[in-house]
PDB file of C-alpha atoms in Angstrom:
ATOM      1  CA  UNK N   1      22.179  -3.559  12.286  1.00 78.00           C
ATOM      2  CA  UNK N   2      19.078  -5.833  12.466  1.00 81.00           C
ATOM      3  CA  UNK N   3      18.436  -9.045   9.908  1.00 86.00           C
ATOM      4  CA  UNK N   4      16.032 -10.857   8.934  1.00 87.00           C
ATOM      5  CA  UNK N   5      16.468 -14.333   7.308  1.00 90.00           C
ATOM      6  CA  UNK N   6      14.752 -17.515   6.672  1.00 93.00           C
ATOM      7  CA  UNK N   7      15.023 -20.879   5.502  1.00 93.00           C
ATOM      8  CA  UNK N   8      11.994 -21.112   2.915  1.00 95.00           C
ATOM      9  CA  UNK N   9      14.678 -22.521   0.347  1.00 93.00           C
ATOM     10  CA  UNK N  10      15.614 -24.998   2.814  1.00 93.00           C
ATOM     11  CA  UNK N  11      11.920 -25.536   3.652  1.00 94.00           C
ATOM     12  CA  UNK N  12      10.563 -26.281   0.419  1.00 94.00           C
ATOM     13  CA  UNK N  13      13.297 -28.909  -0.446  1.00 93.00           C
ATOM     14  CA  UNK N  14      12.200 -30.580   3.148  1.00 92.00           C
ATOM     15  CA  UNK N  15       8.632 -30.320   1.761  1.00 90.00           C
ATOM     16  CA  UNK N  16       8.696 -32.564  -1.549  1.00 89.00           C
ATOM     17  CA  UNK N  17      10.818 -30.229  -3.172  1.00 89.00           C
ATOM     18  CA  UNK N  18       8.074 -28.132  -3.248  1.00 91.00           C
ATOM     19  CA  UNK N  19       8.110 -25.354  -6.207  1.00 93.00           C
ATOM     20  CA  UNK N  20       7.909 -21.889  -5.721  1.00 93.00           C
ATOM     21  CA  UNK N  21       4.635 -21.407  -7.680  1.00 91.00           C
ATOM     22  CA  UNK N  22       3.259 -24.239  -5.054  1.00 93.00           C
ATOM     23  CA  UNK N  23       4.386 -22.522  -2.220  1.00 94.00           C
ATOM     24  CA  UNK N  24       3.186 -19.098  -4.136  1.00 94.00           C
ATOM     25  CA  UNK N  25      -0.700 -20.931  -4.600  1.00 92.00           C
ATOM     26  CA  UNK N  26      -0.494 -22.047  -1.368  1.00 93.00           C
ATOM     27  CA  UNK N  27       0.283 -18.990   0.638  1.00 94.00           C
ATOM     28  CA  UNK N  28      -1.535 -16.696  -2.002  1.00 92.00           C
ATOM     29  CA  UNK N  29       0.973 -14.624  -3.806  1.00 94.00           C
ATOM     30  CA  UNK N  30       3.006 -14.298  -6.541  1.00 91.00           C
ATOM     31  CA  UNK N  31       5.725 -16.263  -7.411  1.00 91.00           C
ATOM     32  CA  UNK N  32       8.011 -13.233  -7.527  1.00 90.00           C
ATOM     33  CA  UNK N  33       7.304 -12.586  -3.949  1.00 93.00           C
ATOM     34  CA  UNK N  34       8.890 -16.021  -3.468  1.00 94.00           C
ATOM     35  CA  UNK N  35      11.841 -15.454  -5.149  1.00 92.00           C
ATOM     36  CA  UNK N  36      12.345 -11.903  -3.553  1.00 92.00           C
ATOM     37  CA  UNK N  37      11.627 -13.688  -0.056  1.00 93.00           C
ATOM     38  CA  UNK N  38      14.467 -16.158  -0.575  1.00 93.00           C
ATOM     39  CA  UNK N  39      16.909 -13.863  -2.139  1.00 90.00           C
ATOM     40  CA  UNK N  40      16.314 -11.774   1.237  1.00 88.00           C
ATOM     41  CA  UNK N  41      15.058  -8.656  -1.024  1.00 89.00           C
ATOM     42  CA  UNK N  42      11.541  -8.294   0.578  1.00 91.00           C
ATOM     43  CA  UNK N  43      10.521  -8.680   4.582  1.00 92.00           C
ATOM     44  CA  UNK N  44       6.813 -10.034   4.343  1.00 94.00           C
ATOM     45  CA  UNK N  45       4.348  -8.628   6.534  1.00 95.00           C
ATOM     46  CA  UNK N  46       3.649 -10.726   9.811  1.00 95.00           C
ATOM     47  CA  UNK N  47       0.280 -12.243   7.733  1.00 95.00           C
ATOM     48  CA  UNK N  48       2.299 -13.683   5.787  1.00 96.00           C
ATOM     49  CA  UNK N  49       4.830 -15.017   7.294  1.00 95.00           C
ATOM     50  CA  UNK N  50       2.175 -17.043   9.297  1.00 96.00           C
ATOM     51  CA  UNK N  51       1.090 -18.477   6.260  1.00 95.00           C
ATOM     52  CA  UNK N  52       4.170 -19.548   4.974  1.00 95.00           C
ATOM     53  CA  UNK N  53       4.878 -21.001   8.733  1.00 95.00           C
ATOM     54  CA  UNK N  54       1.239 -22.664   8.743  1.00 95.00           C
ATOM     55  CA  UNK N  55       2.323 -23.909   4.992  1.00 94.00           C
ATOM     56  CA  UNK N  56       4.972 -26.001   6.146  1.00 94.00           C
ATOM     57  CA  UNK N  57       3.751 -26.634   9.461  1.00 93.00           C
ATOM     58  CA  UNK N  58       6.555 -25.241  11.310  1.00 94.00           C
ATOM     59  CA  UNK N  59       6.739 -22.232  13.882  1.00 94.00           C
ATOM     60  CA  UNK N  60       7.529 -18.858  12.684  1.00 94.00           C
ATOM     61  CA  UNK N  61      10.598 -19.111  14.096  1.00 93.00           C
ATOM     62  CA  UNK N  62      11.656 -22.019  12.687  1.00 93.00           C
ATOM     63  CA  UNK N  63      10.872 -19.921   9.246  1.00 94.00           C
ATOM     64  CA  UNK N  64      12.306 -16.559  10.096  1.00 93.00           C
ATOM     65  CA  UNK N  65      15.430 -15.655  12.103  1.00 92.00           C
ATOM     66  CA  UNK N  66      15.580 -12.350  13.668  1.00 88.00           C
ATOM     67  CA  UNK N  67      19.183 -11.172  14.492  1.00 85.00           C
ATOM     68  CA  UNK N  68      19.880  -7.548  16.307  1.00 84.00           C
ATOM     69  CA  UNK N  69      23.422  -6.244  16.588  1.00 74.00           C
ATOM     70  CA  UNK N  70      24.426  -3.974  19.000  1.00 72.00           C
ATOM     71  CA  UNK N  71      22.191  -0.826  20.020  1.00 64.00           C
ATOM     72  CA  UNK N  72      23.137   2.090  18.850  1.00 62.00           C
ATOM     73  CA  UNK N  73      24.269   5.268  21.347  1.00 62.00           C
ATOM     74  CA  UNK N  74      22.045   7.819  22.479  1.00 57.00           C
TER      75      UNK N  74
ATOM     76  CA  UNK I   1       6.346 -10.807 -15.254  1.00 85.00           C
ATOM     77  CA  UNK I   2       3.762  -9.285 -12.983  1.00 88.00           C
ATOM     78  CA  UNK I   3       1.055  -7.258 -13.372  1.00 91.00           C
ATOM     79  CA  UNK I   4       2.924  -4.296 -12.490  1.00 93.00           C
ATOM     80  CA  UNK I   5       5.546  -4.552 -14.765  1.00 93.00           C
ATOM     81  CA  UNK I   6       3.201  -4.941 -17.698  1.00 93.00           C
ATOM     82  CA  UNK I   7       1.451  -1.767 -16.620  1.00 95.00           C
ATOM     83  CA  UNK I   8       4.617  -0.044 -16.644  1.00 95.00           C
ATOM     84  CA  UNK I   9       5.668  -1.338 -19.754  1.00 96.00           C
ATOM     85  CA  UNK I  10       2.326  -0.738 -21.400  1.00 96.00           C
ATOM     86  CA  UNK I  11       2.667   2.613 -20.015  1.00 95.00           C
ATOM     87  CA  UNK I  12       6.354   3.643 -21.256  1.00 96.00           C
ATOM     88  CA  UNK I  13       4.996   2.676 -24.825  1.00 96.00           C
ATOM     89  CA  UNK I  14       2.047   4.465 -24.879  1.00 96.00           C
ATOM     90  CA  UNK I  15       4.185   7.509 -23.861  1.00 95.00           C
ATOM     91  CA  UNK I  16       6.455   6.471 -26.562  1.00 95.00           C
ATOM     92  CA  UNK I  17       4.146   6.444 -29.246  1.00 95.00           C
ATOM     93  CA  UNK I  18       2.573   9.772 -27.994  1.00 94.00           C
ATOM     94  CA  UNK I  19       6.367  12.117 -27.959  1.00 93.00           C
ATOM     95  CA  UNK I  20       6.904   9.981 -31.868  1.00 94.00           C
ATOM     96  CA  UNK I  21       3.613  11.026 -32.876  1.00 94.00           C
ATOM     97  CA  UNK I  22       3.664  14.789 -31.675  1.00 92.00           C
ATOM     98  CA  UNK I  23       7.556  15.604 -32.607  1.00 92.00           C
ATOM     99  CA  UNK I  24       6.659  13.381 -36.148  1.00 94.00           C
ATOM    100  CA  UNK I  25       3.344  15.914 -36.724  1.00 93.00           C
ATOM    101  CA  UNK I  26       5.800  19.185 -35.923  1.00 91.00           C
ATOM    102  CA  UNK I  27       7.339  19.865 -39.305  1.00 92.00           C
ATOM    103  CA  UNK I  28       3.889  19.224 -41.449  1.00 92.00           C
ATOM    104  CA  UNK I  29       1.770  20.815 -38.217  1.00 91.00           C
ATOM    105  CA  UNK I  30       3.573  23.368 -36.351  1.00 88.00           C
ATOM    106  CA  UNK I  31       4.382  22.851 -32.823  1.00 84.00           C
ATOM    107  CA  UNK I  32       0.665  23.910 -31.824  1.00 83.00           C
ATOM    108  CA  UNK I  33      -1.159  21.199 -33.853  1.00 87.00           C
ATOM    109  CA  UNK I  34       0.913  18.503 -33.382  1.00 89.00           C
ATOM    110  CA  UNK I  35       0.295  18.345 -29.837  1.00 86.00           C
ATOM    111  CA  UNK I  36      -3.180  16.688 -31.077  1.00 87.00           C
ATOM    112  CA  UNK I  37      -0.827  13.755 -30.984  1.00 88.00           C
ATOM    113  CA  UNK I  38      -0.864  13.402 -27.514  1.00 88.00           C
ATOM    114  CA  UNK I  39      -4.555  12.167 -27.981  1.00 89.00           C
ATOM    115  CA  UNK I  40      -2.694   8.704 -27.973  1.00 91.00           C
ATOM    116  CA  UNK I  41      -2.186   9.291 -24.200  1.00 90.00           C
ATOM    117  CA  UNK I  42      -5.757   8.644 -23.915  1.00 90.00           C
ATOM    118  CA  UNK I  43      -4.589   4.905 -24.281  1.00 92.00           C
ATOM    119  CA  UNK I  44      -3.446   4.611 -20.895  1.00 91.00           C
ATOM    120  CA  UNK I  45      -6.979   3.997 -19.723  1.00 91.00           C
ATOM    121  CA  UNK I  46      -6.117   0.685 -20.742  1.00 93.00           C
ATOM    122  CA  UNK I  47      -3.574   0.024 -18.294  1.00 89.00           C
ATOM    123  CA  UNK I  48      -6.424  -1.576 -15.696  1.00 90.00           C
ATOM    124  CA  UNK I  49      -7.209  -4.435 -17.789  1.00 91.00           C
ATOM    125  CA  UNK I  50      -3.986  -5.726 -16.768  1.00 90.00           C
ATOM    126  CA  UNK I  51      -5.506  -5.955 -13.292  1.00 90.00           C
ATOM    127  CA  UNK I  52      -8.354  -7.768 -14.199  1.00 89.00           C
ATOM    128  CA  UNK I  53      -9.276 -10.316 -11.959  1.00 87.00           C
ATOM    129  CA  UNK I  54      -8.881 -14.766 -12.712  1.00 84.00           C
ATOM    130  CA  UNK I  55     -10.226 -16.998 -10.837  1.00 83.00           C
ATOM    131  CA  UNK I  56      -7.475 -18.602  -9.034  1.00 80.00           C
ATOM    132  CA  UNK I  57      -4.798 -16.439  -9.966  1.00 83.00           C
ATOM    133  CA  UNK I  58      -3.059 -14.331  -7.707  1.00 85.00           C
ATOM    134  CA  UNK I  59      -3.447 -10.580  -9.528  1.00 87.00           C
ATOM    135  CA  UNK I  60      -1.397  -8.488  -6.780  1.00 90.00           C
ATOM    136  CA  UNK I  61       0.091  -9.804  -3.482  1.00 92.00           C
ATOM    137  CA  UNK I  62       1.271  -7.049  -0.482  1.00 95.00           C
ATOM    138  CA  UNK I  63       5.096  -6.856  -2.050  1.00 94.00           C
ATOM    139  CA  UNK I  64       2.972  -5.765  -5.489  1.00 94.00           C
ATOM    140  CA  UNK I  65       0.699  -3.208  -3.445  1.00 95.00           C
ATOM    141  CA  UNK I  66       3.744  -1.943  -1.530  1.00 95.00           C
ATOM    142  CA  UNK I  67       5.816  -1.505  -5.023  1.00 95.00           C
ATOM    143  CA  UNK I  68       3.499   0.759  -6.231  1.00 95.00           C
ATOM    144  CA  UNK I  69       2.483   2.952  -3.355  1.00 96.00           C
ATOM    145  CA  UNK I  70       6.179   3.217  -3.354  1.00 95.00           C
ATOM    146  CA  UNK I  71       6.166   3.981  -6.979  1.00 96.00           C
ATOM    147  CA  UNK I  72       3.030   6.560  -6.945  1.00 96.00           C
ATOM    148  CA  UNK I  73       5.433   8.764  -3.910  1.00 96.00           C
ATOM    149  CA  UNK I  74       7.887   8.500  -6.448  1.00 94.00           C
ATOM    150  CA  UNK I  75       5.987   9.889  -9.661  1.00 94.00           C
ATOM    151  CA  UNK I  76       3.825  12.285  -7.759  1.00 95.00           C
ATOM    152  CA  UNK I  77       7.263  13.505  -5.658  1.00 95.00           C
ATOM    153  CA  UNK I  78       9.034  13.882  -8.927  1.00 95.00           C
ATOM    154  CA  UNK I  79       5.125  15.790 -10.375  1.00 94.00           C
ATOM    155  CA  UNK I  80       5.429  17.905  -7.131  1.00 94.00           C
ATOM    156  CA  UNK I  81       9.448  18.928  -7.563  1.00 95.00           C
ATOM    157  CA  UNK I  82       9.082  19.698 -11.329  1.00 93.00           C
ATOM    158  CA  UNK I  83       5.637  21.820 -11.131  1.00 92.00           C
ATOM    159  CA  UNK I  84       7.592  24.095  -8.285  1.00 93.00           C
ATOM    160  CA  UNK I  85      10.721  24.490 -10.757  1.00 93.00           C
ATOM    161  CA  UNK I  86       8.614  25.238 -13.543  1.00 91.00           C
ATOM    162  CA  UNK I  87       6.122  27.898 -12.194  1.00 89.00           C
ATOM    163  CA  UNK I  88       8.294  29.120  -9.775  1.00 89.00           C
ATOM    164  CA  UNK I  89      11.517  29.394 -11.899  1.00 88.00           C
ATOM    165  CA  UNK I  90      10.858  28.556 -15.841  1.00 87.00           C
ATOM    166  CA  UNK I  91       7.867  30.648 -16.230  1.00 85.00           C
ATOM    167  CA  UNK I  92       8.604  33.381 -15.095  1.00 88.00           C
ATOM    168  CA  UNK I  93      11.987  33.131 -17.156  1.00 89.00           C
ATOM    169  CA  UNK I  94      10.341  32.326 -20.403  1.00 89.00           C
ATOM    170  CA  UNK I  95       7.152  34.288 -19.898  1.00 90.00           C
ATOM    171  CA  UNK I  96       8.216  37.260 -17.896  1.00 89.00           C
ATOM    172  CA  UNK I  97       6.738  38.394 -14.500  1.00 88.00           C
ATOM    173  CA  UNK I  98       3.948  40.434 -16.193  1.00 89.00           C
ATOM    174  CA  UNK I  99       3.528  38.095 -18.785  1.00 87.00           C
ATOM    175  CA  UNK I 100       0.527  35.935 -19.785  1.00 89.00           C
ATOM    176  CA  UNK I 101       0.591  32.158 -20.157  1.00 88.00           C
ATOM    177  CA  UNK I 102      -1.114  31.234 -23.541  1.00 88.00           C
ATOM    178  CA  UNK I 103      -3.845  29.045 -22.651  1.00 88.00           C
ATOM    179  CA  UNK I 104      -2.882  26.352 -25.154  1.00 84.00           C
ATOM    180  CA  UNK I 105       0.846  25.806 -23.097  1.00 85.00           C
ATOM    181  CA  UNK I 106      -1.912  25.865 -19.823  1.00 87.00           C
ATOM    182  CA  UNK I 107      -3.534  22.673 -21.430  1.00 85.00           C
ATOM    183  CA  UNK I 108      -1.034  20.905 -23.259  1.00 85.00           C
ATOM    184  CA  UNK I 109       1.171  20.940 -19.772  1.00 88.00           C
ATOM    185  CA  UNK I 110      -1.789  18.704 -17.744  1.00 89.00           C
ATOM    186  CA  UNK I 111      -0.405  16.098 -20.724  1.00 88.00           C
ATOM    187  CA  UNK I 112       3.596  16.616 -19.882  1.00 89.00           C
ATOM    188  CA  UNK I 113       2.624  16.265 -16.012  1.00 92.00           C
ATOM    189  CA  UNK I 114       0.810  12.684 -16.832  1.00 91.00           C
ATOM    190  CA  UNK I 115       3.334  11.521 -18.821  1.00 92.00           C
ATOM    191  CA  UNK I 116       6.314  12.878 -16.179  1.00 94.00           C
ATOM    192  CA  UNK I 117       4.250  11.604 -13.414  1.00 95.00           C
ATOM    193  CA  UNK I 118       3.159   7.853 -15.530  1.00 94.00           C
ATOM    194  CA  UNK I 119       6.823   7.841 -16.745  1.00 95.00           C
ATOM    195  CA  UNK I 120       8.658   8.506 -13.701  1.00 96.00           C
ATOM    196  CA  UNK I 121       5.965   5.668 -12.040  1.00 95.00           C
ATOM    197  CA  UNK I 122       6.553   3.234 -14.520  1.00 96.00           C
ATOM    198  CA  UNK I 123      10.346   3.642 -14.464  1.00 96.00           C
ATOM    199  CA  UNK I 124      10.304   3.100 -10.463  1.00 95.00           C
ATOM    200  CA  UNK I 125       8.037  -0.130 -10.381  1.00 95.00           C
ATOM    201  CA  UNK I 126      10.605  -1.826 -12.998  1.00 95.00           C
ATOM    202  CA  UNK I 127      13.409  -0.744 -11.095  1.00 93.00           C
ATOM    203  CA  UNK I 128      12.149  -2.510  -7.845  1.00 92.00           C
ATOM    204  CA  UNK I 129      11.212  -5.710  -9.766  1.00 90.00           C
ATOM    205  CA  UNK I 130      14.923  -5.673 -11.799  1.00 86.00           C
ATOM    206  CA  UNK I 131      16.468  -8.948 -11.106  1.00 71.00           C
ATOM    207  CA  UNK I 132      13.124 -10.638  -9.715  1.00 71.00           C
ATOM    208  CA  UNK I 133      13.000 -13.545 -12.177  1.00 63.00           C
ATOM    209  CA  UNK I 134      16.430 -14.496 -12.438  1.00 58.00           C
ATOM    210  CA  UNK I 135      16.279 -17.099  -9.574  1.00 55.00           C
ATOM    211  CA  UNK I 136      13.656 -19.851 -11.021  1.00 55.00           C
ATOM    212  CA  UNK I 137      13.132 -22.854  -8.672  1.00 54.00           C
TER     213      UNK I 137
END
């Protein structure tokens, strides 16, 4: 089982309290995507989750945490 | 709500008003006539000024674009399962194997397919937005 989280939510309120719309303007999508990001509905593509790194000035990783459980049998 | 979802919206209606219009027409028409009622369809050509394009305003972002690619698979999937059924199993049922299709059920059914393929579109990109705005701030 693989997961991917992040810590936007946690980010923003680090940032100003940043709002999602100014996180949306600033990355260039819609505040929806936002939501869905945070909520962990929606994986963005690696384009974007540069931008939202480069948005708060952080790494990628310091973003997005990947987490892999144990490998399935062959 | 998104640009999508106001499509779809948009969309459901304008099938709405079409089925009202053409079963409403039936018992002063006859089934036949009516179906100049689904004329209205021709209103869906409307649908891409919801795209339309504002300066500084983000119109679709890649979760929009990947919503409805998935949604398009899922109309033209569901287009694709009912044609086979009907001209593999209902026509030949209602019609008979030497039987003719009238030409008017020939051109009334490129209207059902829109509106099962625009429904069944519409339906999908409102399911994969459900609960999107619920979280503000």
């Amino acid at each position: 089982m693989e997961t991917l989280s992040n810590r936007i939510r946690r980010l923003r309120f680090d940032n100003g309290e940043m709002t999602q719309q100014a996180l949306a303007e600033k990355v260039s999508v819609t505040r929806q995507t936002i939501i869905a990001l945070e909520a962990g509905k929606y994986v963005p593509s690696l384009t974007l989750a540069f931008r939202l790194a480069t948005a708060f000035g952080v790494r990628i990783e310091d973003v997005f945490q990947y987490e892999s459980g144990p490998a399935k049998k062959k | 709500m998104s640009r999508n979802q106001k499509f779809a919206w948009f969309n459901l209606a304008v099938i709405a008003l079409s089925l009202i219009s053409v079963f409403s027409l039936v018992p002063s028409l006859g089934w036949q006539r009516a179906q100049g009622g689904l004329g209205i369809a021709g209103l869906m050509g409307l649908g891409v000024l919801f795209y339309r394009k504002r300066p500084g305003e983000v119109v679709m972002d890649e979760r929009d674009n990947l919503i409805f690619k998935r949604s398009y698979i899922w109309g033209h999937g569901l287009f694709w399962l009912a044609y086979v059924a009907v001209s593999v199993g209902l026509a030949p049922a209602v019609y008979g194997w030497e039987g003719a299709v009238p030409v008017s059920v020939v051109q009334t059914s490129v209207f059902w397919a829109m509106f099962l393929v625009q429904a069944s579109m519409s339906i999908a990109i409102l399911a994969q937005y459900a609960g999107d705005s619920k979280k503000v701030e």
